Amino acid sequence: MLYPTTTPTRALLDLSGLWKFMIDEEVTPIDVTKPLPTDEVLAVPASFNDQTASQKIRDHSGYFWYETNFDIAKPLRSQRLVLRFGSATHEAWVYLNGQEITHYKGGFTPFEVEINDYLQASNNRLTVKLSNLLDYSTLPVGHYSESKDENGHLVRKVDENFDFFNYAGLQRPVKIYSTPQAHIDDITVVPDVDLAAKSANVHTTIKAAGDFDEVKVTILDQAGKEVVSGEGTDEVLTISNVNLWQPLNAYLYTAKVDLIKNGDVEDTYSEPFGVRKIAVQNGQFLINGEPFYFKGFGKHEDTYVHGRGFNEPVNVLDINLMKDMGANSFRTSHYPYSEEMMRLCDREGIVVIDETTAVGLMVTFGFDVSMLESDDYEDDTWKELKTAEAHKQVIRELIDRDKNHASVVMWSIANEAATFSKGAHDYFKPLFDEARELDPQKRPCTYTSIMMANPKTDECIDLVDVIALNRYYGWYIGNGDLKTAETSTRDELKEYQAKFPDKPIMYTEYGADTVAGLHSKYGEPFSEEFQEDYYRMSSKVFDEIPNFVGEQLWNFADFQTKFGIQRVQGNKKGIFTRAREPKMVVRYLKDRWTNIPNFG
Ligand code: GCB
């Protein structure tokens, strides 16, 4: 699926703006042949939750409705018209002028539908029913329950099995784009770099539909100058003296694809791409043949008022803050981020670990590692969860969407699943096989592992190319005791290193909740001093481990979560506040990271 843009043959309409909105009380059925019975309006794209003053709306679990009206200018109506949702969280039923035109489940990847057959000459009514329900068959995983209120009405409840607020709605842009009847459907670009010869063979595969005679592919350099061209839907084009896409020094080529009929260009689309080589070898993560060191973050799409909604100025600011600190990378914890963010990372040279929505795959939780070390340890996770189908689907959709991005260097198949529990290997093996099969660029794959999954207990380490650890010594374990934390961090990393000498190891989470402005001359937990001491301790150990290839801390910024006794209006492990004000530790990390080269 191509990202929707204008081209000389394609128009684009953006349906952003105010839409009608209502939650569904499930008392009176909604008649989709009539306008929605509500005067409430909300902005799209954004989560619905934080846009009203109503707690009932904010905390609603169940179904809810959006509606807008639009017109299509007459000259466009002879074109093929496609309605495209950047995402709809978590399930959507779409109606145009009272008819259901598509249904989609999976809250963080795009979907689209042709609308010509359902259009009216004017005042088209687009109605979307959504659900934010999650259960043991969905990703992310939620505990779902039902009860009755005092009037006997059904009350649905989702208890998130993860540590971020279950924001939902039309969180990403909704657009209509036109194409000619003969059109390009998809473009796959796989650069194969010969570093010694400074050249690249670029394999382009084009999917097209309709009536056309030929396909022409032209590769343009960053200045828009033609480098090489060829004909056919399956082509290898060679770029000599190639400019590589490098971390923080991006260079983007463009594959311009023309669909030709009787000598005329029927459809044209330009796909940006970077040329770079990723490999994992001898305990190192190589980008363009050199050992890369990840410096950066686990993040969230989470901002005031927008919730999880697309917020481009904040995306730009976040990348600028990262670059200012000498960071070079982040992980899209814990779901695919907007396509706009991925395109921004391509341009800025930010390295991305691209994660699926697989979070919460653990039905029992505790940090008692000793019981896991017995050979017959078993919990109910892999019996109770029915997520395999949803997991396959999100892997397929994520790779399909992000396959051409130079910024994406690794897939994260899951976050903190019960990989220590019997049945985990049988669950994950087919998913890793699927990802490796589907990715045309054959990137490395990993999952981020929870503390209970250690070198002794983790059943799935053979599946990963890079060992990615989420660790909280000194926070969740031995809170405040950084001396013991230092020993535990060192001992465990050394054990991994000894047991898996060929696998690179990195931290994909480590951090401490820190209340901005709270100071302690004793360096107590939650103070800004403790956060800095915690990171200084961690850094010291990282620098001792030879196969250690990176540090991505938790979290870039404070973010909203469900209520809980460990959460004071959300998770406070940000090194920036939710408003992107720096906490004290930013100065220390900036100093550290600007002195660690990206390579070496
Ligand atoms: C984790 C999770 C992350 C949480 C974090 C925390 O291990 O992966 O989603 O927010 O811990 O702060 O507890």
CSV table of N, CA and C in Angstrom, one decimal, residues 41 109 128 192 333 352 512:
chain,number,residue,atom,x,y,z
A,41,VAL,N,-19.0,17.6,18.5
A,41,VAL,CA,-18.0,17.5,17.5
A,41,VAL,C,-16.6,17.3,18.1
A,109,THR,N,-2.3,0.3,11.8
A,109,THR,CA,-1.8,0.2,10.4
A,109,THR,C,-2.9,0.7,9.5
A,128,VAL,N,-18.4,6.3,10.6
A,128,VAL,CA,-17.5,5.3,11.1
A,128,VAL,C,-17.9,4.9,12.5
A,192,ASP,N,20.8,-3.5,-2.9
A,192,ASP,CA,21.9,-4.4,-2.5
A,192,ASP,C,23.2,-3.7,-2.7
A,333,SER,N,8.0,1.7,20.4
A,333,SER,CA,7.3,1.0,21.5
A,333,SER,C,5.9,1.6,21.6
A,352,VAL,N,15.6,3.4,13.4
A,352,VAL,CA,14.3,2.9,14.0
A,352,VAL,C,14.3,1.4,14.2
A,512,ALA,N,13.8,5.2,35.5
A,512,ALA,CA,13.4,5.4,36.9
A,512,ALA,C,12.3,6.5,36.9
